[in-house]
DNA sequence: AGGATTATTGTAACCAGTTACATTATGTGC
DNA sequence: GCACATAATGTAACTGGTTACAATAATCCT
């Protein structure tokens, strides 16, 4: 048996040897095939496929300085809230030849900085992250490395990095005004943890009203279905009777719907429920959920596009505020209390 | 004004120059600091921080052949089904110093092969993917490159790659036997698209029974909440009356619950609803969903661990079948029809 | 004291590509 | 037939790290 040479991945020099050309020619076949004579090119291509040659991204990256990797920092993927957007980002980045590395941070600011550093260590050429509330270590890092970074899910044209998102405050205000128009005056506002979360804070701020006849009760629970059910439990402990639940996340609204059903409280006859996000399932609940449609996927695509172009050609994207839309469905109706008042 | 030299990222040689040591010493400070004298080390570290030096992962990768990147191929992130597992994978990989690149394939086998090639092009050292139904191009690629690949969400010890998952067939059988024990005999089995999806097929196969008194009706709909509502609509078109819905995905079960509520069909009094997966929200629905708990997160962690070790030390993980568990909650109860029959 | 051992640091080759520049061959114009 | 432009290919330097080996200095042992 012939002593098989240890098999290792073929490199450019191997290909050059087999095709009896120089390394430069092989490189040209890979990068600008048109300048190579057809005959030579075919010989090289044959050698490439014979050897199963596969250019090393690392070696390429060392020259070009390009890794074609974008990093995303997200709190969690365990609800549809980010997963949908991340998928859109990933899909759009692919069109630009970029790969997406996802790092989950669990809302922990310190972990966020640590993960960001890891992303840059592996050569991420751009970062994408939701919201503007991050720790200084992260900002320092971005400043030092001058890596293009875009913020999603939030809009603030004055922010240090381009924000490509939506107006959380306006979304919440839109939801609130819908409820007010329906005559609701005693409203439970269900929201997720506000700490370190500008989106939640903006939404909470957005529901504010100076109408003296409106009573708002804020209930902070987890950003989960269970959090929604908890909110109803909390609400039932209050002395006040609510005529509407405004959940600033659809996920919580799902929980609210379930828990109200459990308690035999009819939606929207006894109480209205309003969401905010418009998840894929929100139109299929019972009753179907009135909500504010956030442009989650469109935002993901736009952010991916802006970041890709920024990395490629240095043109920093301008901040963008994508429109929200009120989706009136079955879960909201004129207040019973209002009717009584009449 | 002194002509500022164009600022570019500092490299190892720059650091060596500033610290007045050789490149080898700088490299040692980075990789085995203990062999460098304290005084020298501090000088180098000072230079590193002064220059904001940041070693290039690409250059490192070119030598070691290591990129510390794992690729994941998933159909979609737009439901909790994969997102949860992916998050667990990502978290566990981090412990091993690996980063996760996610590529979504949209259940399209051709796209899957294309994306896999891209993952390998950027230097992924391992692949992770759900299920065993993939196109030959993908298998060829894995064979040619000999990249470690593990399959999740499925268990088949005889499969060419290690499967780290659960027994889909048994999970479905478990769900079915629960319904049978409760006396249900006329069961609508709601499942997602079976084409190119071994998990769905195994689940569908798992519900089979040879009992002559059991009537199964299979309803194929989308793997979404809306798909669940569709299933109920389809079911209502059938002449038969069902005493239970067995949804082989909790996502669909959510839709079924909503649509039954819409129709005023009481669960579990009029009809039982059984899920399969146990998503985070499944215990908070109304009624809370009886389901089979799949070890999604544990599986993610284990697969990440096995793949990391395989890549690091060449020890291929053994296939693993993690246990499913029947979660009896409120949505299932003895069949009304059975009671009548008695 | 002198040779051996050990601790530190330096030199230069190497990884797998890209690319500036040089070389050679071919075609064109006069 | 010769100068010149153009096309195709080759040579070698370069990217930014790692590391084998060499060199030097300091310490140990008899």
XYZ file of C-alpha atoms (C1' of nucleotides) in Angstrom:
744
model
C 0.000 0.000 0.000
C 1.442 3.331 -1.007
C 2.078 5.539 1.992
C -0.796 7.919 1.719
C 0.340 11.427 2.433
C -1.570 12.819 5.302
C -4.620 14.360 3.809
C -5.104 17.982 4.641
C -7.121 20.703 3.095
C -5.768 21.717 -0.298
C -4.549 25.280 -0.549
C -3.962 27.689 -3.336
C -0.417 26.470 -3.923
C -1.600 22.891 -4.298
C -4.069 23.983 -6.924
C -1.382 25.982 -8.707
C 0.915 22.969 -8.773
C -1.725 20.613 -10.127
C -2.907 23.078 -12.742
C 0.689 23.987 -13.576
C 0.139 27.682 -13.195
C 1.203 30.276 -10.657
C -0.613 31.092 -7.473
C -1.518 34.468 -8.871
C -3.370 32.838 -11.718
C -5.362 30.656 -9.369
C -6.217 33.692 -7.303
C -7.342 35.450 -10.453
C -9.549 32.554 -11.462
C -11.261 32.966 -8.120
C -11.588 36.719 -8.080
C -11.598 38.019 -11.633
C -12.045 35.021 -13.908
C -12.507 37.181 -17.006
C -8.874 38.274 -17.164
C -7.702 34.674 -17.349
C -7.597 32.913 -20.687
C -10.410 30.447 -21.067
C -8.115 27.462 -21.534
C -6.072 28.250 -18.438
C -9.137 29.004 -16.434
C -10.637 25.654 -17.217
C -7.465 23.870 -16.258
C -7.458 25.673 -12.932
C -11.131 25.009 -12.344
C -10.547 21.343 -12.996
C -7.738 21.283 -10.435
C -9.922 23.091 -7.944
C -12.696 20.583 -8.161
C -10.303 17.634 -8.230
C -8.680 18.734 -5.020
C -11.936 19.864 -3.481
C -10.271 23.184 -2.936
C -12.120 25.654 -0.798
C -10.517 29.052 -0.248
C -9.907 29.950 3.354
C -12.021 32.826 4.537
C -9.468 33.636 7.185
C -6.656 34.059 4.706
C -8.863 36.185 2.554
C -9.916 38.242 5.532
C -6.335 38.890 6.544
C -5.695 40.665 3.278
C -8.912 42.439 2.674
C -9.576 43.116 6.315
C -13.075 41.918 5.525
C -14.831 39.157 7.389
C -18.313 39.783 6.089
C -19.659 39.172 9.548
C -22.211 41.299 11.342
C -22.930 40.817 14.999
C -26.302 41.162 16.653
C -26.771 41.717 20.348
C -30.233 40.713 21.499
C -31.597 40.251 24.980
C -33.236 36.965 24.128
C -34.688 34.936 21.340
C -37.214 33.218 23.526
C -40.137 35.264 22.392
C -41.183 36.269 18.928
C -40.352 39.857 19.775
C -36.784 39.720 18.512
C -36.743 36.453 16.652
C -38.830 37.868 13.816
C -36.650 40.892 13.364
C -33.457 38.899 13.621
C -34.693 36.586 10.931
C -35.395 39.545 8.675
C -31.964 40.972 9.387
C -30.329 37.673 8.623
C -32.185 37.286 5.369
C -31.396 40.749 4.153
C -27.749 40.550 5.178
C -27.452 37.436 3.114
C -28.280 39.476 0.032
C -25.208 41.553 0.771
C -23.017 38.528 1.396
C -22.887 39.049 5.137
C -23.344 36.448 7.835
C -25.034 37.158 11.104
C -23.620 36.111 14.441
C -26.158 36.294 17.206
C -25.178 36.942 20.789
C -27.828 36.855 23.480
C -27.270 39.028 26.473
C -30.218 38.344 28.741
C -30.776 42.077 29.351
C -27.608 42.130 31.425
C -25.640 45.280 30.526
C -22.302 43.820 31.598
C -22.817 40.691 29.616
C -23.733 42.852 26.677
C -20.341 44.571 26.683
C -18.601 41.254 27.064
C -20.467 39.709 24.179
C -19.887 42.764 22.014
C -16.175 42.426 22.614
C -16.353 38.797 21.568
C -18.187 39.765 18.417
C -15.507 42.265 17.532
C -12.831 39.743 18.394
C -14.134 37.367 15.797
C -14.036 40.212 13.319
C -17.590 41.503 13.198
C -17.598 44.485 10.877
C -20.801 45.934 12.187
C -23.114 45.682 15.151
C -26.845 45.774 15.441
C -28.643 46.066 18.731
C -32.032 47.034 20.030
C -32.485 50.220 21.939
C -30.242 52.928 23.260
C -29.857 51.898 26.885
C -26.521 50.170 27.083
C -23.609 50.355 29.428
C -20.717 52.736 28.912
C -18.308 49.883 28.341
C -20.216 49.023 25.187
C -20.200 52.595 23.941
C -16.494 52.921 24.699
C -15.831 49.794 22.756
C -17.757 51.017 19.740
C -16.064 54.388 19.957
C -12.596 52.896 20.204
C -13.008 50.429 17.401
C -15.146 52.768 15.323
C -17.233 49.822 14.264
C -20.459 50.772 12.496
C -23.331 50.185 14.858
C -27.028 50.659 14.326
C -29.799 50.675 16.851
C -33.141 49.098 16.082
C -36.559 49.048 17.718
C -36.121 52.657 18.710
C -36.038 55.992 16.984
C -34.039 58.960 18.142
C -32.446 61.000 15.365
C -30.147 62.679 17.892
C -28.659 59.442 19.149
C -24.940 58.855 18.623
C -25.610 55.925 16.334
C -28.181 55.696 13.595
C -31.491 54.480 14.939
C -33.613 52.525 12.542
C -36.819 51.757 14.242
C -40.178 53.043 15.175
C -41.593 55.538 17.585
C -42.403 53.531 20.685
C -43.916 56.508 22.389
C -46.189 57.267 19.496
C -47.158 53.600 19.205
C -48.273 53.591 22.810
C -49.998 56.941 22.387
C -51.808 55.595 19.360
C -53.019 52.625 21.335
C -54.089 54.852 24.184
C -55.992 57.245 21.999
C -57.843 54.331 20.454
C -58.945 53.269 23.922
C -59.832 56.810 24.884
C -61.923 57.216 21.778
C -63.805 54.126 22.738
C -64.578 55.798 26.026
C -62.249 53.873 28.291
C -61.180 55.886 31.297
C -59.916 53.352 33.773
C -57.035 51.625 32.127
C -54.512 49.072 33.316
C -51.246 49.562 31.507
C -49.323 46.310 31.414
C -45.650 46.599 30.623
C -42.419 44.661 30.928
C -39.447 45.534 33.094
C -38.628 49.185 32.495
C -35.115 49.108 33.835
C -32.477 49.257 31.130
C -35.188 49.250 28.536
C -35.812 52.445 26.675
C -38.480 50.854 24.504
C -40.605 49.998 27.493
C -40.001 53.362 29.078
C -40.943 55.197 25.896
C -44.110 53.171 25.656
C -45.003 53.821 29.260
C -44.370 57.517 28.677
C -46.462 57.396 25.534
C -49.626 56.383 27.311
C -49.529 59.437 29.539
C -52.435 61.785 29.197
C -53.322 65.002 30.951
C -57.001 64.270 30.946
C -58.214 64.462 34.479
C -60.936 61.900 33.968
C -58.534 59.135 32.971
C -57.097 56.820 35.577
C -54.041 54.809 34.635
C -52.699 51.948 36.686
C -49.305 50.616 35.742
C -48.601 46.942 36.152
C -45.061 45.717 35.571
C -44.693 42.028 34.832
C -42.489 39.723 32.796
C -42.469 40.074 29.069
C -44.110 36.679 28.618
C -47.534 35.126 28.325
C -47.273 34.243 32.002
C -46.500 37.884 32.663
C -49.817 38.754 31.063
C -51.747 36.388 33.242
C -49.969 37.810 36.275
C -51.037 41.277 35.275
C -54.696 40.281 35.390
C -54.172 38.677 38.754
C -52.548 41.876 40.024
C -55.357 43.936 38.541
C -58.016 41.903 40.256
C -56.378 42.747 43.554
C -56.853 46.448 42.922
C -59.921 48.088 44.337
C -60.502 49.801 41.032
C -62.418 48.198 38.179
C -60.744 48.495 34.799
C -62.514 48.927 31.541
C -59.430 48.239 29.448
C -56.030 46.587 29.503
C -53.369 48.247 27.446
C -50.519 45.795 27.064
C -47.485 47.438 25.556
C -46.422 44.047 24.251
C -48.643 41.588 22.422
C -46.987 38.729 24.257
C -48.427 40.018 27.482
C -51.745 40.661 25.788
C -51.980 36.973 24.946
C -51.643 36.191 28.622
C -54.195 38.812 29.525
C -56.697 37.342 27.067
C -56.214 33.863 28.466
C -56.505 34.932 32.076
C -59.613 36.999 31.411
C -61.188 34.024 29.727
C -60.301 31.934 32.729
C -62.107 34.413 34.928
C -65.110 34.564 32.673
C -64.554 38.194 31.897
C -65.727 38.799 28.362
C -63.525 40.634 25.899
C -64.452 43.150 24.627
C -67.882 43.214 26.275
C -66.656 43.514 29.855
C -63.220 44.840 29.194
C -61.189 45.829 26.169
C -57.686 44.489 25.547
C -55.186 46.292 23.442
C -51.784 45.020 22.430
C -48.733 46.566 20.871
C -46.535 44.866 18.300
C -48.801 42.767 16.109
C -47.160 39.396 16.261
C -48.005 36.786 13.647
C -50.499 35.159 15.981
C -52.217 38.341 17.069
C -54.852 38.233 14.383
C -55.739 34.646 15.218
C -56.458 34.959 18.904
C -59.968 35.025 20.277
C -60.998 37.658 20.262
C -58.519 38.801 17.658
C -56.233 41.350 19.178
C -56.489 45.046 18.498
C -52.957 46.254 18.480
C -50.371 48.570 16.989
C -48.470 47.029 14.146
C -44.778 47.600 14.519
C -42.777 47.305 11.327
C -40.576 44.583 12.790
C -39.586 42.819 9.625
C -39.314 45.909 7.491
C -37.151 47.421 10.178
C -34.931 44.367 10.205
C -34.454 44.521 6.493
C -33.787 48.238 6.488
C -31.318 48.039 9.338
C -29.489 45.185 7.648
C -29.359 47.138 4.441
C -28.148 50.320 6.082
C -25.501 48.542 8.074
C -24.288 46.546 5.091
C -23.916 49.685 3.005
C -22.223 51.502 5.844
C -19.688 48.731 6.190
C -19.197 48.410 2.459
C -18.985 51.988 1.381
C -18.780 54.046 4.519
C -22.097 55.780 4.003
C -23.667 55.954 7.391
C -27.395 55.350 7.129
C -29.690 58.109 8.209
C -31.972 57.415 11.109
C -35.307 56.088 10.005
C -38.633 56.035 11.705
C -40.941 53.496 10.192
C -44.638 54.026 10.606
C -46.744 52.165 13.105
C -50.297 51.303 12.290
C -53.363 50.913 14.413
C -54.953 47.537 13.847
C -58.472 47.570 15.144
C -59.704 44.063 15.645
C -62.137 42.397 17.979
C -60.604 42.832 21.400
C -61.527 46.475 21.763
C -64.999 47.980 21.861
C -66.738 50.999 23.349
C -66.586 51.063 27.090
C -69.514 49.572 28.923
C -68.922 52.081 31.658
C -69.112 54.877 29.138
C -72.443 53.552 27.908
C -73.648 53.535 31.461
C -72.363 57.056 31.949
C -74.414 58.249 29.032
C 0.315 70.826 11.831
C 2.307 67.638 11.694
C 1.211 65.389 8.861
C -0.799 62.799 10.734
C -0.099 59.360 9.417
C -3.244 57.730 8.226
C -4.706 55.976 11.199
C -5.199 52.310 10.761
C -5.690 49.487 13.151
C -2.544 48.755 15.104
C -1.011 45.368 14.549
C 1.337 43.183 16.440
C 4.397 44.783 14.909
C 3.256 48.242 15.942
C 2.891 47.061 19.493
C 6.323 45.451 19.368
C 7.857 48.675 18.152
C 6.225 50.819 20.810
C 7.041 48.380 23.601
C 10.537 47.910 22.193
C 10.310 44.161 22.137
C 10.029 41.571 19.414
C 6.802 40.411 17.847
C 7.259 37.033 19.454
C 7.194 38.603 22.877
C 3.993 40.438 22.134
C 2.447 37.242 20.903
C 3.547 35.548 24.099
C 1.992 38.243 26.230
C -1.250 37.483 24.464
C -1.121 33.712 24.559
C 1.041 32.602 27.444
C 1.634 35.657 29.603
C 3.269 33.627 32.379
C 6.427 32.928 30.403
C 7.083 36.626 29.930
C 8.862 38.561 32.634
C 6.534 40.763 34.594
C 8.348 43.964 33.706
C 8.336 43.238 29.990
C 4.767 42.065 30.092
C 3.623 45.289 31.655
C 5.453 47.307 29.069
C 3.752 45.339 26.311
C 0.371 45.612 27.951
C 0.792 49.336 28.202
C 1.607 49.552 24.514
C -1.383 47.375 23.696
C -3.803 49.598 25.522
C -2.164 52.771 24.244
C -2.549 51.674 20.675
C -5.929 50.134 21.272
C -4.533 46.974 19.806
C -6.969 44.206 19.097
C -5.604 40.976 17.662
C -7.069 39.956 14.353
C -9.124 36.812 14.543
C -8.482 36.189 10.873
C -4.737 36.186 11.290
C -5.056 33.908 14.245
C -7.371 31.615 12.333
C -4.995 31.357 9.435
C -2.379 29.785 11.679
C -4.437 27.671 13.961
C -7.008 26.770 11.363
C -9.478 27.580 14.104
C -12.296 30.062 13.677
C -14.309 29.113 16.738
C -17.446 29.466 14.697
C -20.315 27.012 14.622
C -23.059 27.288 12.057
C -26.708 26.529 12.633
C -29.159 25.801 9.869
C -32.723 26.398 10.942
C -35.889 26.594 8.894
C -37.071 29.732 10.626
C -36.874 31.672 13.843
C -40.359 33.023 13.545
C -41.859 30.731 16.092
C -40.602 29.740 19.489
C -40.053 26.242 18.184
C -36.450 26.776 17.178
C -35.688 30.088 18.789
C -35.618 28.566 22.252
C -33.264 25.814 21.274
C -31.019 28.128 19.314
C -30.716 30.381 22.289
C -29.696 27.438 24.445
C -27.155 26.368 21.834
C -25.738 29.840 21.636
C -25.422 30.144 25.378
C -23.721 26.824 25.799
C -21.374 27.374 22.885
C -20.258 30.580 24.505
C -18.940 28.559 27.429
C -16.653 26.808 24.995
C -15.559 30.004 23.325
C -17.543 29.390 20.164
C -19.737 31.823 18.311
C -22.913 30.831 16.570
C -23.792 31.919 13.071
C -27.420 31.389 12.262
C -28.618 30.706 8.751
C -32.311 30.417 8.078
C -33.359 28.195 5.244
C -37.113 28.499 5.090
C -37.528 24.706 4.796
C -36.141 24.922 1.282
C -33.688 22.035 0.782
C -31.765 23.803 -1.960
C -31.375 26.926 0.062
C -30.203 24.776 2.910
C -27.282 23.428 0.909
C -26.444 26.900 -0.308
C -26.463 28.338 3.172
C -24.419 25.438 4.507
C -21.782 26.144 1.902
C -21.712 29.770 2.970
C -21.284 28.734 6.572
C -18.332 26.556 5.685
C -16.927 29.321 3.520
C -16.735 31.645 6.465
C -14.947 28.901 8.320
C -17.611 27.229 10.428
C -15.969 24.355 12.225
C -19.174 22.537 12.970
C -22.790 22.425 11.891
C -25.955 21.952 13.797
C -29.284 21.329 12.129
C -32.674 19.974 12.978
C -33.807 16.689 11.567
C -32.469 14.197 9.115
C -34.329 15.139 5.959
C -31.912 17.190 3.939
C -30.889 17.254 0.345
C -27.992 15.205 -0.981
C -26.012 18.311 -1.800
C -25.844 19.066 1.893
C -24.732 15.564 2.785
C -22.126 15.606 0.037
C -20.798 18.861 1.359
C -20.504 17.549 4.884
C -18.890 14.364 3.623
C -16.380 16.197 1.485
C -15.378 18.712 4.093
C -15.667 16.231 6.943
C -17.064 18.980 9.108
C -18.560 17.754 12.358
C -22.322 17.935 12.102
C -24.953 17.092 14.649
C -28.662 16.711 14.169
C -31.088 17.948 16.774
C -34.824 17.586 17.389
C -34.668 13.998 16.207
C -33.256 10.749 17.469
C -31.967 7.975 15.290
C -28.873 6.211 16.568
C -28.271 4.698 13.135
C -28.125 8.030 11.356
C -24.870 9.018 9.678
C -24.402 11.950 12.015
C -24.941 12.001 15.757
C -28.533 12.810 16.599
C -29.079 14.607 19.849
C -32.758 14.967 20.297
C -35.891 13.304 21.432
C -38.167 10.604 20.191
C -40.812 12.404 18.178
C -42.725 9.237 17.540
C -42.821 8.348 21.192
C -43.824 11.891 22.103
C -46.801 11.666 19.785
C -47.616 8.176 21.013
C -47.502 9.417 24.575
C -49.917 12.185 23.729
C -52.192 9.772 21.925
C -52.241 7.250 24.741
C -53.155 10.014 27.154
C -56.157 10.834 24.975
C -57.067 7.189 24.573
C -56.958 6.659 28.305
C -59.360 9.511 28.697
C -61.685 7.667 26.372
C -61.280 9.756 23.267
C -61.904 7.788 20.132
C -62.557 10.353 17.459
C -59.471 12.405 17.227
C -58.375 15.160 14.879
C -54.618 15.075 14.482
C -53.344 18.511 13.569
C -49.885 18.645 12.106
C -47.610 20.874 10.075
C -46.359 20.245 6.566
C -44.967 16.718 6.477
C -42.892 17.106 3.362
C -39.170 17.325 4.054
C -39.898 17.148 7.737
C -38.989 13.967 9.518
C -40.091 15.352 12.879
C -43.617 15.890 11.674
C -43.684 12.537 9.916
C -42.435 10.737 13.005
C -45.091 12.428 15.080
C -47.804 11.571 12.613
C -46.583 7.985 12.596
C -46.496 7.993 16.377
C -50.194 8.608 16.772
C -51.096 5.506 14.795
C -53.017 2.876 16.641
C -54.390 -0.459 15.615
C -57.458 -0.134 17.746
C -60.438 -0.570 15.510
C -62.631 1.729 17.583
C -60.390 4.741 17.125
C -60.937 7.131 14.253
C -58.140 9.474 13.349
C -58.535 12.407 11.000
C -55.354 14.095 9.868
C -55.406 17.809 9.263
C -52.327 19.404 7.742
C -51.975 23.148 8.252
C -49.259 25.715 8.754
C -47.083 25.504 11.799
C -48.502 28.712 13.205
C -51.292 29.925 15.443
C -53.265 30.696 12.325
C -52.648 27.139 11.215
C -54.331 25.975 14.393
C -57.408 28.078 13.779
C -57.527 26.742 10.243
C -57.477 23.225 11.562
C -60.608 23.837 13.584
C -62.287 25.375 10.560
C -61.360 22.332 8.507
C -62.551 20.043 11.261
C -65.927 21.725 11.429
C -66.368 20.958 7.772
C -66.032 17.253 8.430
C -69.175 15.251 8.997
C -67.577 13.581 11.967
C -67.657 15.061 15.462
C -64.333 15.061 17.245
C -63.889 14.526 20.929
C -60.246 15.604 20.884
C -57.688 17.590 18.963
C -54.177 16.290 19.070
C -51.875 19.036 17.839
C -48.388 17.784 17.298
C -47.123 21.296 17.865
C -48.136 23.568 20.715
C -48.148 26.524 18.361
C -51.026 24.998 16.492
C -52.696 24.051 19.757
C -52.781 27.733 20.703
C -54.695 28.432 17.524
C -57.027 25.532 18.149
C -57.798 26.803 21.644
C -58.567 30.269 20.340
C -60.755 29.057 17.522
C -62.699 26.694 19.770
C -63.335 29.552 22.155
C -64.530 31.612 19.256
C -67.017 28.894 18.387
C -68.105 28.514 21.961
C -66.861 24.992 22.150
C -65.727 24.377 25.698
C -62.335 22.844 26.379
C -62.093 20.311 27.879
C -65.817 19.832 28.484
C -66.843 19.556 24.858
C -63.520 18.593 23.382
C -60.041 17.925 24.658
C -56.998 19.639 23.211
C -53.579 18.160 23.455
C -50.347 19.832 22.385
C -46.814 18.664 21.867
C -43.717 20.676 22.776
C -44.528 22.583 25.948
C -43.623 26.100 24.981
C -43.086 28.698 27.691
C -46.632 29.969 27.239
C -48.325 26.593 27.239
C -48.928 26.515 30.970
C -50.510 29.975 30.895
C -53.187 29.468 28.286
C -56.795 29.002 29.169
C -57.358 26.266 29.696
C -53.724 25.459 30.364
C -52.486 23.121 27.729
C -51.912 19.443 28.290
C -48.896 18.611 26.245
C -45.704 16.634 25.928
C -42.693 18.446 27.229
C -39.840 18.244 24.782
C -36.406 18.856 26.257
C -35.730 21.742 23.889
C -33.291 23.715 25.969
C -31.521 20.746 27.462
C -31.144 19.370 23.966
C -29.684 22.650 22.769
C -27.151 22.677 25.536
C -26.207 19.050 25.036
C -25.857 19.415 21.295
C -23.705 22.497 21.707
C -21.550 20.670 24.195
C -21.185 17.581 22.053
C -20.355 19.567 18.958
C -17.864 21.784 20.768
C -16.036 18.779 22.159
C -16.105 17.065 18.802
C -14.538 20.062 17.151
C -12.016 20.557 19.931
C -10.846 17.067 20.566
C -12.265 14.923 17.818
C -14.478 12.868 20.084
C -17.698 12.413 18.227
C -20.634 12.649 20.594
C -22.832 9.623 20.948
C -26.423 9.970 19.893
C -28.636 10.965 22.755
C -32.336 10.619 23.274
C -33.599 12.951 25.927
C -36.803 12.008 27.698
C -40.147 13.561 26.899
C -42.667 14.076 29.648
C -46.420 14.074 29.669
C -47.745 17.285 31.153
C -51.355 16.829 32.101
C -52.995 20.190 32.514
C -56.488 21.503 32.052
C -57.164 21.128 28.350
C -57.741 17.395 28.442
C -60.466 15.535 30.310
C -62.423 12.295 29.987
C -64.440 12.141 26.837
C -68.008 13.258 27.054
C -68.851 10.723 24.380
C -67.298 7.995 26.459
C -69.456 8.984 29.387
C -72.450 8.751 27.122
C -71.348 5.360 25.869
C -71.158 4.012 29.393
C 35.609 28.602 38.732
C 33.553 26.277 34.910
C 30.122 23.614 32.670
C 25.172 22.607 32.674
C 20.605 24.063 33.212
C 17.004 27.269 33.015
C 14.600 31.608 32.082
C 13.843 35.331 28.712
C 13.844 37.275 24.516
C 14.816 37.674 19.508
C 15.007 36.100 14.465
C 12.896 34.454 10.785
C 10.013 31.104 8.607
C 5.402 29.940 8.091
C 0.075 29.933 7.460
C -3.108 30.884 2.840
C -4.437 34.004 0.541
C -3.972 38.993 -2.505
C -1.713 42.104 -5.502
C 1.975 45.422 -7.331
C 5.108 44.885 -10.539
C 7.829 42.341 -13.913
C 7.968 39.401 -17.731
C 6.699 37.258 -21.913
C 3.911 36.650 -25.928
C 0.862 38.447 -29.306
C -1.235 41.904 -32.273
C -1.202 46.559 -34.582
C 0.431 50.558 -37.198
C 3.587 52.632 -40.302
C 10.864 44.971 -39.911
C 10.527 47.688 -35.856
C 8.319 50.418 -32.123
C 4.414 50.154 -29.271
C 0.152 48.730 -27.090
C -2.198 44.967 -25.092
C -3.126 40.548 -23.095
C -1.773 36.676 -20.172
C 0.925 34.923 -16.755
C 4.594 34.711 -13.234
C 7.483 36.410 -9.152
C 7.734 37.924 -4.871
C 6.295 40.947 -1.319
C 2.697 41.655 1.716
C -1.396 40.919 5.229
C -1.048 39.800 10.895
C -0.541 36.672 13.502
C 2.166 31.926 15.559
C 6.077 29.270 16.646
C 10.491 26.510 15.921
C 14.839 27.502 16.784
C 18.644 30.419 18.172
C 20.836 33.526 21.249
C 21.705 35.556 25.496
C 21.701 36.092 30.397
C 21.118 34.325 34.906
C 21.270 30.523 38.184
C 22.781 25.980 39.883
C 25.936 22.274 40.963
C 30.188 20.050 41.872
